[in-house]
PDB file of C-alpha atoms and ligand atoms in Angstrom:
ATOM      1  CA  UNK A   1       0.000   0.000   0.000  1.00  0.00           C
ATOM      2  CA  UNK A   2       1.262   3.476  -0.861  1.00  0.00           C
ATOM      3  CA  UNK A   3       0.624   6.377   1.517  1.00  0.00           C
ATOM      4  CA  UNK A   4       0.642  10.064   0.616  1.00  0.00           C
ATOM      5  CA  UNK A   5       0.572  13.152   2.796  1.00  0.00           C
ATOM      6  CA  UNK A   6      -0.994  16.357   1.500  1.00  0.00           C
ATOM      7  CA  UNK A   7       0.875  18.882   3.632  1.00  0.00           C
ATOM      8  CA  UNK A   8       4.271  17.740   4.873  1.00  0.00           C
ATOM      9  CA  UNK A   9       4.361  19.739   8.129  1.00  0.00           C
ATOM     10  CA  UNK A  10       4.890  18.635  11.709  1.00  0.00           C
ATOM     11  CA  UNK A  11       2.144  16.003  11.863  1.00  0.00           C
ATOM     12  CA  UNK A  12       2.948  14.441   8.486  1.00  0.00           C
ATOM     13  CA  UNK A  13       6.620  14.265   9.439  1.00  0.00           C
ATOM     14  CA  UNK A  14       5.806  12.626  12.780  1.00  0.00           C
ATOM     15  CA  UNK A  15       3.508  10.086  11.123  1.00  0.00           C
ATOM     16  CA  UNK A  16       5.941   9.244   8.320  1.00  0.00           C
ATOM     17  CA  UNK A  17       8.735   8.762  10.877  1.00  0.00           C
ATOM     18  CA  UNK A  18       6.448   6.452  12.854  1.00  0.00           C
ATOM     19  CA  UNK A  19       5.443   4.378   9.810  1.00  0.00           C
ATOM     20  CA  UNK A  20       9.085   3.980   8.763  1.00  0.00           C
ATOM     21  CA  UNK A  21      10.497   3.228  12.218  1.00  0.00           C
ATOM     22  CA  UNK A  22       7.887   0.524  12.866  1.00  0.00           C
ATOM     23  CA  UNK A  23       8.347  -0.902   9.359  1.00  0.00           C
ATOM     24  CA  UNK A  24       4.636  -0.525   8.522  1.00  0.00           C
ATOM     25  CA  UNK A  25       5.184   1.417   5.284  1.00  0.00           C
ATOM     26  CA  UNK A  26       8.483   1.572   3.430  1.00  0.00           C
ATOM     27  CA  UNK A  27       9.772   5.068   2.541  1.00  0.00           C
ATOM     28  CA  UNK A  28       9.698   4.095  -1.159  1.00  0.00           C
ATOM     29  CA  UNK A  29       5.928   3.596  -0.768  1.00  0.00           C
ATOM     30  CA  UNK A  30       5.390   7.070   0.674  1.00  0.00           C
ATOM     31  CA  UNK A  31       4.926  10.446  -0.931  1.00  0.00           C
ATOM     32  CA  UNK A  32       4.425  13.970   0.386  1.00  0.00           C
ATOM     33  CA  UNK A  33       3.187  17.103  -1.309  1.00  0.00           C
ATOM     34  CA  UNK A  34       3.756  20.592  -0.018  1.00  0.00           C
ATOM     35  CA  UNK A  35       4.280  24.038  -1.434  1.00  0.00           C
ATOM     36  CA  UNK A  36       7.362  24.605   0.670  1.00  0.00           C
ATOM     37  CA  UNK A  37      10.618  23.081  -0.643  1.00  0.00           C
ATOM     38  CA  UNK A  38      12.330  23.388   2.747  1.00  0.00           C
ATOM     39  CA  UNK A  39       9.520  21.378   4.347  1.00  0.00           C
ATOM     40  CA  UNK A  40       9.807  18.695   1.660  1.00  0.00           C
ATOM     41  CA  UNK A  41      13.560  18.380   2.317  1.00  0.00           C
ATOM     42  CA  UNK A  42      12.835  16.542   5.571  1.00  0.00           C
ATOM     43  CA  UNK A  43      10.745  13.965   3.703  1.00  0.00           C
ATOM     44  CA  UNK A  44      13.400  13.585   1.005  1.00  0.00           C
ATOM     45  CA  UNK A  45      16.020  12.848   3.671  1.00  0.00           C
ATOM     46  CA  UNK A  46      13.850   9.956   4.882  1.00  0.00           C
ATOM     47  CA  UNK A  47      13.646   8.538   1.350  1.00  0.00           C
ATOM     48  CA  UNK A  48      10.023   9.649   0.846  1.00  0.00           C
ATOM     49  CA  UNK A  49       9.233  10.947  -2.660  1.00  0.00           C
ATOM     50  CA  UNK A  50       7.979  14.491  -2.863  1.00  0.00           C
ATOM     51  CA  UNK A  51       5.971  16.703  -5.179  1.00  0.00           C
ATOM     52  CA  UNK A  52       4.441  20.161  -5.292  1.00  0.00           C
ATOM     53  CA  UNK A  53       1.356  18.737  -6.990  1.00  0.00           C
ATOM     54  CA  UNK A  54      -1.478  17.370  -4.818  1.00  0.00           C
ATOM     55  CA  UNK A  55      -3.120  15.774  -7.853  1.00  0.00           C
ATOM     56  CA  UNK A  56       0.004  13.761  -8.709  1.00  0.00           C
ATOM     57  CA  UNK A  57       0.073  12.535  -5.112  1.00  0.00           C
ATOM     58  CA  UNK A  58      -3.573  11.442  -5.206  1.00  0.00           C
ATOM     59  CA  UNK A  59      -3.031   9.608  -8.481  1.00  0.00           C
ATOM     60  CA  UNK A  60      -0.034   7.724  -7.103  1.00  0.00           C
ATOM     61  CA  UNK A  61      -1.218   6.814  -3.579  1.00  0.00           C
ATOM     62  CA  UNK A  62      -3.713   4.267  -2.200  1.00  0.00           C
ATOM     63  CA  UNK A  63      -4.164   6.071   1.099  1.00  0.00           C
ATOM     64  CA  UNK A  64      -4.146   9.873   1.229  1.00  0.00           C
ATOM     65  CA  UNK A  65      -3.652  11.710   4.531  1.00  0.00           C
ATOM     66  CA  UNK A  66      -4.946  15.276   4.576  1.00  0.00           C
ATOM     67  CA  UNK A  67      -2.456  17.101   6.810  1.00  0.00           C
ATOM     68  CA  UNK A  68      -2.929  20.770   5.935  1.00  0.00           C
ATOM     69  CA  UNK A  69      -4.388  23.328   8.345  1.00  0.00           C
ATOM     70  CA  UNK A  70      -8.187  23.060   8.678  1.00  0.00           C
ATOM     71  CA  UNK A  71      -8.973  26.336   6.854  1.00  0.00           C
ATOM     72  CA  UNK A  72      -7.204  25.005   3.716  1.00  0.00           C
ATOM     73  CA  UNK A  73      -9.073  21.689   3.550  1.00  0.00           C
ATOM     74  CA  UNK A  74     -11.980  22.923   1.390  1.00  0.00           C
ATOM     75  CA  UNK A  75      -9.656  24.304  -1.308  1.00  0.00           C
ATOM     76  CA  UNK A  76      -7.541  21.141  -1.411  1.00  0.00           C
ATOM     77  CA  UNK A  77     -10.644  18.919  -1.607  1.00  0.00           C
ATOM     78  CA  UNK A  78     -11.869  20.916  -4.561  1.00  0.00           C
ATOM     79  CA  UNK A  79      -8.469  20.522  -6.226  1.00  0.00           C
ATOM     80  CA  UNK A  80      -8.187  16.730  -5.781  1.00  0.00           C
ATOM     81  CA  UNK A  81     -11.796  15.532  -5.851  1.00  0.00           C
ATOM     82  CA  UNK A  82     -11.938  14.661  -9.567  1.00  0.00           C
ATOM     83  CA  UNK A  83      -8.872  12.453  -9.204  1.00  0.00           C
ATOM     84  CA  UNK A  84     -10.139  10.410  -6.254  1.00  0.00           C
ATOM     85  CA  UNK A  85     -11.504   6.889  -6.803  1.00  0.00           C
ATOM     86  CA  UNK A  86     -13.236   4.458  -4.440  1.00  0.00           C
ATOM     87  CA  UNK A  87     -10.257   2.076  -4.394  1.00  0.00           C
ATOM     88  CA  UNK A  88      -8.389   4.784  -2.438  1.00  0.00           C
ATOM     89  CA  UNK A  89      -8.788   5.712   1.206  1.00  0.00           C
ATOM     90  CA  UNK A  90      -8.849   9.252   2.582  1.00  0.00           C
ATOM     91  CA  UNK A  91      -7.819  10.098   6.160  1.00  0.00           C
ATOM     92  CA  UNK A  92      -8.141  13.648   7.480  1.00  0.00           C
ATOM     93  CA  UNK A  93      -6.325  14.803  10.600  1.00  0.00           C
ATOM     94  CA  UNK A  94      -7.612  18.379  10.223  1.00  0.00           C
ATOM     95  CA  UNK A  95      -9.126  19.437  13.538  1.00  0.00           C
ATOM     96  CA  UNK A  96     -12.827  20.214  13.464  1.00  0.00           C
ATOM     97  CA  UNK A  97     -13.557  19.306   9.819  1.00  0.00           C
ATOM     98  CA  UNK A  98     -16.561  16.918   9.953  1.00  0.00           C
ATOM     99  CA  UNK A  99     -16.823  13.656   8.018  1.00  0.00           C
ATOM    100  CA  UNK A 100     -19.894  14.992   6.225  1.00  0.00           C
ATOM    101  CA  UNK A 101     -17.917  17.907   4.771  1.00  0.00           C
ATOM    102  CA  UNK A 102     -15.167  15.536   3.634  1.00  0.00           C
ATOM    103  CA  UNK A 103     -17.597  12.996   2.173  1.00  0.00           C
ATOM    104  CA  UNK A 104     -19.734  15.515   0.322  1.00  0.00           C
ATOM    105  CA  UNK A 105     -16.673  17.128  -1.259  1.00  0.00           C
ATOM    106  CA  UNK A 106     -15.211  13.841  -2.502  1.00  0.00           C
ATOM    107  CA  UNK A 107     -16.773  11.462  -5.046  1.00  0.00           C
ATOM    108  CA  UNK A 108     -19.751   9.341  -3.924  1.00  0.00           C
ATOM    109  CA  UNK A 109     -18.763   6.384  -1.709  1.00  0.00           C
ATOM    110  CA  UNK A 110     -15.204   7.537  -1.016  1.00  0.00           C
ATOM    111  CA  UNK A 111     -13.742   5.665   1.963  1.00  0.00           C
ATOM    112  CA  UNK A 112     -13.143   8.516   4.445  1.00  0.00           C
ATOM    113  CA  UNK A 113     -11.858   8.411   8.024  1.00  0.00           C
ATOM    114  CA  UNK A 114     -11.306  11.286  10.381  1.00  0.00           C
ATOM    115  CA  UNK A 115      -8.570  11.228  13.030  1.00  0.00           C
ATOM    116  CA  UNK A 116      -8.100  13.377  16.098  1.00  0.00           C
ATOM    117  CA  UNK A 117      -4.434  12.994  17.075  1.00  0.00           C
ATOM    118  CA  UNK A 118      -2.541  15.144  19.571  1.00  0.00           C
ATOM    119  CA  UNK A 119       0.782  16.929  19.593  1.00  0.00           C
ATOM    120  CA  UNK A 120       2.557  14.097  21.434  1.00  0.00           C
ATOM    121  CA  UNK A 121       2.524  12.129  18.147  1.00  0.00           C
ATOM    122  CA  UNK A 122       5.628  14.244  17.468  1.00  0.00           C
ATOM    123  CA  UNK A 123       7.470  12.221  20.142  1.00  0.00           C
ATOM    124  CA  UNK A 124       5.689   8.947  19.343  1.00  0.00           C
ATOM    125  CA  UNK A 125       3.620   9.124  22.528  1.00  0.00           C
ATOM    126  CA  UNK A 126       0.457  10.485  20.960  1.00  0.00           C
ATOM    127  CA  UNK A 127      -3.174   9.760  21.733  1.00  0.00           C
ATOM    128  CA  UNK A 128      -5.467   9.463  18.702  1.00  0.00           C
ATOM    129  CA  UNK A 129      -9.075   8.491  18.107  1.00  0.00           C
ATOM    130  CA  UNK A 130     -10.213   7.693  14.583  1.00  0.00           C
ATOM    131  CA  UNK A 131     -13.794   7.860  13.355  1.00  0.00           C
ATOM    132  CA  UNK A 132     -14.743   5.891  10.223  1.00  0.00           C
ATOM    133  CA  UNK A 133     -17.056   7.489   7.678  1.00  0.00           C
ATOM    134  CA  UNK A 134     -20.086   5.759   6.192  1.00  0.00           C
ATOM    135  CA  UNK A 135     -18.367   4.208   3.171  1.00  0.00           C
ATOM    136  CA  UNK A 136     -15.398   2.497   4.848  1.00  0.00           C
ATOM    137  CA  UNK A 137     -14.992  -1.214   4.231  1.00  0.00           C
ATOM    138  CA  UNK A 138     -14.101  -4.068   6.554  1.00  0.00           C
ATOM    139  CA  UNK A 139     -10.524  -3.705   7.685  1.00  0.00           C
ATOM    140  CA  UNK A 140     -10.151   0.002   6.741  1.00  0.00           C
ATOM    141  CA  UNK A 141     -10.468   1.311  10.317  1.00  0.00           C
ATOM    142  CA  UNK A 142      -8.113  -1.310  11.748  1.00  0.00           C
ATOM    143  CA  UNK A 143      -5.543  -0.538   9.063  1.00  0.00           C
ATOM    144  CA  UNK A 144      -5.629   3.187   9.877  1.00  0.00           C
ATOM    145  CA  UNK A 145      -5.534   2.356  13.600  1.00  0.00           C
ATOM    146  CA  UNK A 146      -2.385   0.314  12.988  1.00  0.00           C
ATOM    147  CA  UNK A 147      -0.802   3.295  11.230  1.00  0.00           C
ATOM    148  CA  UNK A 148      -1.580   5.717  14.073  1.00  0.00           C
ATOM    149  CA  UNK A 149      -0.387   3.176  16.647  1.00  0.00           C
ATOM    150  CA  UNK A 150       3.117   3.736  15.260  1.00  0.00           C
ATOM    151  CA  UNK A 151       3.027   7.175  16.956  1.00  0.00           C
ATOM    152  CA  UNK A 152       1.236   6.238  20.175  1.00  0.00           C
ATOM    153  CA  UNK A 153      -2.119   5.011  21.441  1.00  0.00           C
ATOM    154  CA  UNK A 154      -5.004   4.847  18.970  1.00  0.00           C
ATOM    155  CA  UNK A 155      -8.653   3.947  19.488  1.00  0.00           C
ATOM    156  CA  UNK A 156     -11.331   3.463  16.868  1.00  0.00           C
ATOM    157  CA  UNK A 157     -14.345   5.503  17.985  1.00  0.00           C
ATOM    158  CA  UNK A 158     -17.235   7.405  16.508  1.00  0.00           C
ATOM    159  CA  UNK A 159     -17.400  10.944  15.211  1.00  0.00           C
ATOM    160  CA  UNK A 160     -19.758  12.044  17.993  1.00  0.00           C
ATOM    161  CA  UNK A 161     -16.967  11.251  20.500  1.00  0.00           C
ATOM    162  CA  UNK A 162     -14.430  13.509  18.807  1.00  0.00           C
ATOM    163  CA  UNK A 163     -15.426  16.744  20.593  1.00  0.00           C
ATOM    164  CA  UNK A 164     -14.892  15.019  23.959  1.00  0.00           C
ATOM    165  CA  UNK A 165     -11.610  13.584  22.625  1.00  0.00           C
ATOM    166  CA  UNK A 166     -10.574  17.112  21.650  1.00  0.00           C
ATOM    167  CA  UNK A 167     -11.350  18.313  25.189  1.00  0.00           C
ATOM    168  CA  UNK A 168      -9.374  15.475  26.761  1.00  0.00           C
ATOM    169  CA  UNK A 169      -6.397  14.285  24.714  1.00  0.00           C
ATOM    170  CA  UNK A 170      -6.435  16.953  21.989  1.00  0.00           C
ATOM    171  CA  UNK A 171      -6.132  19.923  24.337  1.00  0.00           C
ATOM    172  CA  UNK A 172      -4.799  17.804  27.217  1.00  0.00           C
ATOM    173  CA  UNK A 173      -1.077  18.287  26.526  1.00  0.00           C
ATOM    174  CA  UNK A 174      -1.547  22.010  27.283  1.00  0.00           C
ATOM    175  CA  UNK A 175      -3.088  21.185  30.680  1.00  0.00           C
ATOM    176  CA  UNK A 176      -0.155  18.852  31.369  1.00  0.00           C
ATOM    177  CA  UNK A 177       2.409  21.503  30.319  1.00  0.00           C
ATOM    178  CA  UNK A 178       0.746  23.978  32.685  1.00  0.00           C
ATOM    179  CA  UNK A 179       0.807  21.349  35.447  1.00  0.00           C
ATOM    180  CA  UNK A 180       4.526  20.707  34.877  1.00  0.00           C
ATOM    181  CA  UNK A 181       5.211  24.425  34.983  1.00  0.00           C
ATOM    182  CA  UNK A 182       3.205  24.805  38.207  1.00  0.00           C
ATOM    183  CA  UNK A 183       4.990  21.891  39.877  1.00  0.00           C
ATOM    184  CA  UNK A 184       8.325  23.389  38.864  1.00  0.00           C
ATOM    185  CA  UNK A 185       7.280  26.813  40.194  1.00  0.00           C
ATOM    186  CA  UNK A 186       6.430  25.157  43.510  1.00  0.00           C
ATOM    187  CA  UNK A 187       9.825  23.481  43.573  1.00  0.00           C
ATOM    188  CA  UNK A 188      11.601  26.754  42.793  1.00  0.00           C
ATOM    189  CA  UNK A 189       9.601  28.503  45.516  1.00  0.00           C
ATOM    190  CA  UNK A 190      10.820  25.865  47.934  1.00  0.00           C
ATOM    191  CA  UNK A 191      14.445  26.347  46.873  1.00  0.00           C
ATOM    192  CA  UNK A 192      15.163  24.077  43.886  1.00  0.00           C
ATOM    193  CA  UNK A 193      17.043  25.328  40.813  1.00  0.00           C
ATOM    194  CA  UNK A 194      14.685  25.904  37.836  1.00  0.00           C
ATOM    195  CA  UNK A 195      16.177  23.314  35.496  1.00  0.00           C
ATOM    196  CA  UNK A 196      16.155  20.576  38.115  1.00  0.00           C
ATOM    197  CA  UNK A 197      12.600  21.514  39.149  1.00  0.00           C
ATOM    198  CA  UNK A 198      11.281  21.383  35.560  1.00  0.00           C
ATOM    199  CA  UNK A 199      12.891  18.021  34.833  1.00  0.00           C
ATOM    200  CA  UNK A 200      11.668  16.543  38.131  1.00  0.00           C
ATOM    201  CA  UNK A 201       8.163  17.815  37.364  1.00  0.00           C
ATOM    202  CA  UNK A 202       8.121  16.373  33.817  1.00  0.00           C
ATOM    203  CA  UNK A 203       9.538  13.038  34.963  1.00  0.00           C
ATOM    204  CA  UNK A 204       6.943  12.893  37.743  1.00  0.00           C
ATOM    205  CA  UNK A 205       4.052  13.223  35.275  1.00  0.00           C
ATOM    206  CA  UNK A 206       5.735  10.795  32.871  1.00  0.00           C
ATOM    207  CA  UNK A 207       6.286   8.226  35.645  1.00  0.00           C
ATOM    208  CA  UNK A 208       2.757   8.563  37.020  1.00  0.00           C
ATOM    209  CA  UNK A 209       1.281   8.174  33.517  1.00  0.00           C
ATOM    210  CA  UNK A 210       3.459   5.108  32.919  1.00  0.00           C
ATOM    211  CA  UNK A 211       2.234   3.562  36.196  1.00  0.00           C
ATOM    212  CA  UNK A 212      -1.418   4.089  35.205  1.00  0.00           C
ATOM    213  CA  UNK A 213      -0.855   2.594  31.753  1.00  0.00           C
ATOM    214  CA  UNK A 214       1.331  -0.316  32.854  1.00  0.00           C
ATOM    215  CA  UNK A 215      -0.306  -1.342  36.136  1.00  0.00           C
ATOM    216  CA  UNK A 216      -3.879  -1.220  34.880  1.00  0.00           C
ATOM    217  CA  UNK A 217      -4.801   0.038  38.368  1.00  0.00           C
ATOM    218  CA  UNK A 218      -7.387   2.776  38.853  1.00  0.00           C
ATOM    219  CA  UNK A 219      -5.582   6.126  39.316  1.00  0.00           C
ATOM    220  CA  UNK A 220      -7.501   6.612  42.584  1.00  0.00           C
ATOM    221  CA  UNK A 221      -5.986   3.388  43.924  1.00  0.00           C
ATOM    222  CA  UNK A 222      -2.479   4.487  42.928  1.00  0.00           C
ATOM    223  CA  UNK A 223      -3.108   7.816  44.648  1.00  0.00           C
ATOM    224  CA  UNK A 224      -4.281   6.025  47.814  1.00  0.00           C
ATOM    225  CA  UNK A 225      -1.135   3.885  47.764  1.00  0.00           C
ATOM    226  CA  UNK A 226       1.119   6.956  47.999  1.00  0.00           C
ATOM    227  CA  UNK A 227      -0.903   8.751  50.685  1.00  0.00           C
ATOM    228  CA  UNK A 228       0.437   7.537  54.044  1.00  0.00           C
ATOM    229  CA  UNK A 229      -1.764   8.275  57.040  1.00  0.00           C
ATOM    230  CA  UNK A 230      -1.043  11.750  58.363  1.00  0.00           C
ATOM    231  CA  UNK A 231       1.726  12.170  55.784  1.00  0.00           C
ATOM    232  CA  UNK A 232       2.966  14.788  53.345  1.00  0.00           C
ATOM    233  CA  UNK A 233       1.047  13.636  50.263  1.00  0.00           C
ATOM    234  CA  UNK A 234      -2.402  13.491  51.842  1.00  0.00           C
ATOM    235  CA  UNK A 235      -1.728  16.916  53.327  1.00  0.00           C
ATOM    236  CA  UNK A 236      -0.974  18.228  49.830  1.00  0.00           C
ATOM    237  CA  UNK A 237      -4.023  16.415  48.372  1.00  0.00           C
ATOM    238  CA  UNK A 238      -6.168  18.291  50.887  1.00  0.00           C
ATOM    239  CA  UNK A 239      -4.845  21.587  49.467  1.00  0.00           C
ATOM    240  CA  UNK A 240      -5.606  20.432  45.907  1.00  0.00           C
ATOM    241  CA  UNK A 241      -9.167  19.488  46.865  1.00  0.00           C
ATOM    242  CA  UNK A 242      -9.624  22.822  48.656  1.00  0.00           C
ATOM    243  CA  UNK A 243      -8.528  24.566  45.434  1.00  0.00           C
ATOM    244  CA  UNK A 244     -11.040  22.600  43.354  1.00  0.00           C
ATOM    245  CA  UNK A 245      -8.283  20.807  41.422  1.00  0.00           C
ATOM    246  CA  UNK A 246     -10.289  17.900  40.003  1.00  0.00           C
ATOM    247  CA  UNK A 247     -13.408  19.969  39.301  1.00  0.00           C
ATOM    248  CA  UNK A 248     -11.252  22.556  37.497  1.00  0.00           C
ATOM    249  CA  UNK A 249      -9.678  19.916  35.244  1.00  0.00           C
ATOM    250  CA  UNK A 250     -13.124  18.484  34.459  1.00  0.00           C
ATOM    251  CA  UNK A 251     -14.358  22.009  33.686  1.00  0.00           C
ATOM    252  CA  UNK A 252     -11.406  22.487  31.311  1.00  0.00           C
ATOM    253  CA  UNK A 253     -12.199  19.271  29.400  1.00  0.00           C
ATOM    254  CA  UNK A 254     -15.859  20.283  29.189  1.00  0.00           C
ATOM    255  CA  UNK A 255     -15.025  23.828  28.021  1.00  0.00           C
ATOM    256  CA  UNK A 256     -12.700  22.613  25.280  1.00  0.00           C
ATOM    257  CA  UNK A 257     -15.193  19.950  24.124  1.00  0.00           C
ATOM    258  CA  UNK A 258     -18.038  22.499  23.977  1.00  0.00           C
ATOM    259  CA  UNK A 259     -15.820  24.924  22.071  1.00  0.00           C
ATOM    260  CA  UNK A 260     -14.924  22.160  19.581  1.00  0.00           C
ATOM    261  CA  UNK A 261     -18.638  21.389  19.126  1.00  0.00           C
ATOM    262  CA  UNK A 262     -19.406  25.071  18.568  1.00  0.00           C
ATOM    263  CA  UNK A 263     -16.606  25.369  15.978  1.00  0.00           C
ATOM    264  CA  UNK A 264     -17.335  22.056  14.185  1.00  0.00           C
TER     265      UNK A 264
HETATM  266  P1  NAD B   1       1.898  22.407   9.748  1.00  0.00           P
HETATM  267  O1  NAD B   1       1.627  23.860   9.529  1.00  0.00           O
HETATM  268  O2  NAD B   1       3.161  21.998  10.419  1.00  0.00           O
HETATM  269  O3  NAD B   1       1.824  21.640   8.332  1.00  0.00           O
HETATM  270  C1  NAD B   1       0.901  21.951   7.333  1.00  0.00           C
HETATM  271  C2  NAD B   1       1.644  21.922   5.993  1.00  0.00           C
HETATM  272  O4  NAD B   1       0.701  22.085   4.944  1.00  0.00           O
HETATM  273  C3  NAD B   1       2.674  23.043   5.820  1.00  0.00           C
HETATM  274  O5  NAD B   1       3.960  22.483   5.597  1.00  0.00           O
HETATM  275  C4  NAD B   1       2.175  23.820   4.595  1.00  0.00           C
HETATM  276  O6  NAD B   1       3.239  24.308   3.771  1.00  0.00           O
HETATM  277  C5  NAD B   1       1.361  22.762   3.876  1.00  0.00           C
HETATM  278  N1  NAD B   1       0.371  23.274   2.942  1.00  0.00           N
HETATM  279  C6  NAD B   1      -0.337  24.434   3.007  1.00  0.00           C
HETATM  280  N2  NAD B   1      -1.165  24.542   1.940  1.00  0.00           N
HETATM  281  C7  NAD B   1      -0.985  23.406   1.206  1.00  0.00           C
HETATM  282  C8  NAD B   1      -1.566  22.935  -0.004  1.00  0.00           C
HETATM  283  N3  NAD B   1      -2.519  23.622  -0.647  1.00  0.00           N
HETATM  284  N4  NAD B   1      -1.151  21.745  -0.476  1.00  0.00           N
HETATM  285  C9  NAD B   1      -0.190  21.025   0.145  1.00  0.00           C
HETATM  286  N5  NAD B   1       0.404  21.434   1.310  1.00  0.00           N
HETATM  287  C10 NAD B   1       0.006  22.620   1.821  1.00  0.00           C
HETATM  288  O7  NAD B   1       0.618  21.842  10.525  1.00  0.00           O
HETATM  289  P2  NAD B   1       0.513  20.556  11.474  1.00  0.00           P
HETATM  290  O8  NAD B   1       0.746  20.957  12.881  1.00  0.00           O
HETATM  291  O9  NAD B   1       1.273  19.435  10.880  1.00  0.00           O
HETATM  292  O10 NAD B   1      -1.057  20.274  11.362  1.00  0.00           O
HETATM  293  C11 NAD B   1      -1.588  19.610  10.241  1.00  0.00           C
HETATM  294  C12 NAD B   1      -3.015  19.209  10.552  1.00  0.00           C
HETATM  295  O11 NAD B   1      -3.001  18.353  11.685  1.00  0.00           O
HETATM  296  C13 NAD B   1      -3.929  20.387  10.875  1.00  0.00           C
HETATM  297  O12 NAD B   1      -5.129  20.296  10.154  1.00  0.00           O
HETATM  298  C14 NAD B   1      -4.198  20.249  12.355  1.00  0.00           C
HETATM  299  O13 NAD B   1      -5.529  20.625  12.692  1.00  0.00           O
HETATM  300  C15 NAD B   1      -4.021  18.756  12.576  1.00  0.00           C
HETATM  301  N6  NAD B   1      -3.599  18.454  13.947  1.00  0.00           N
HETATM  302  C16 NAD B   1      -2.389  18.896  14.383  1.00  0.00           C
HETATM  303  C17 NAD B   1      -2.007  18.650  15.698  1.00  0.00           C
HETATM  304  C18 NAD B   1      -0.670  19.120  16.202  1.00  0.00           C
HETATM  305  O14 NAD B   1      -0.422  18.963  17.398  1.00  0.00           O
HETATM  306  N7  NAD B   1       0.224  19.658  15.366  1.00  0.00           N
HETATM  307  C19 NAD B   1      -2.874  17.935  16.562  1.00  0.00           C
HETATM  308  C20 NAD B   1      -4.108  17.479  16.060  1.00  0.00           C
HETATM  309  C21 NAD B   1      -4.464  17.743  14.745  1.00  0.00           C
END
């Protein structure tokens, strides 16, 4: 199977690196189109063929990944639509562009899937949910899932879940960055050097996330296990509860999801 990326920016580069490193798609079977030569240089270095022509890419690839910014999707669809056939698959990672818009702007019965990845795909620790459109065939969703699993976790879901996914894992890295910064600020306030505090904070979130994923234990149980009676951690947890920590995070997920719904 040949895979093409329309738009060879950060996400396309992360995905192509993932496909190559996991041996899922060979570089010779990949192509990228972009208007920027300097952007295409990265793809060339990986052995991926490049073009400035989106139509050439569509003609030569079995699976086309739309990886331009959302406001450019309509123009690109108009450009490529006549060259799309039902033996090809179309995957859009453009945030907030609904399946219906994609399907109605491509030929009847085009096999379309929409993906909501997050920025951590850039370091192969992403979280993605894919939503199959109405014309996908058996095996299409699992194939695309396999591709996104090369850059992290990937679930197959439904389009009506994607606003909630945006609120959680799509916007979530920003909440985590702010948490890391806050932890580091606390450490600095209590006398640690900034660099050490930031690295300790990041490693703490990384380690806690790894424990949740690897132990399969409920996060509440893991939290209980580190709260000794009358100890430091339960004392700090009390402060977090007093500040509305968990309710605030839930509010943030809800706000982002509602905003995504409003924009979609
Ligand atoms: P990016 O700006 O790094 O890459 C987009 C590329 O598209 C650029 O290299 C640009 O030159 C190229 N381009 C513009 N017009 C084009 C055209 N007509 N034909 C071909 N190429 C064209 O953007 P990105 O961060 O890689 O995001 C790509 C998509 O992924 C967006 O739709 C975004 O919503 C989605 N997404 C990104 C993230 C993220 O964390 N970066 C997360 C979730 C979803």
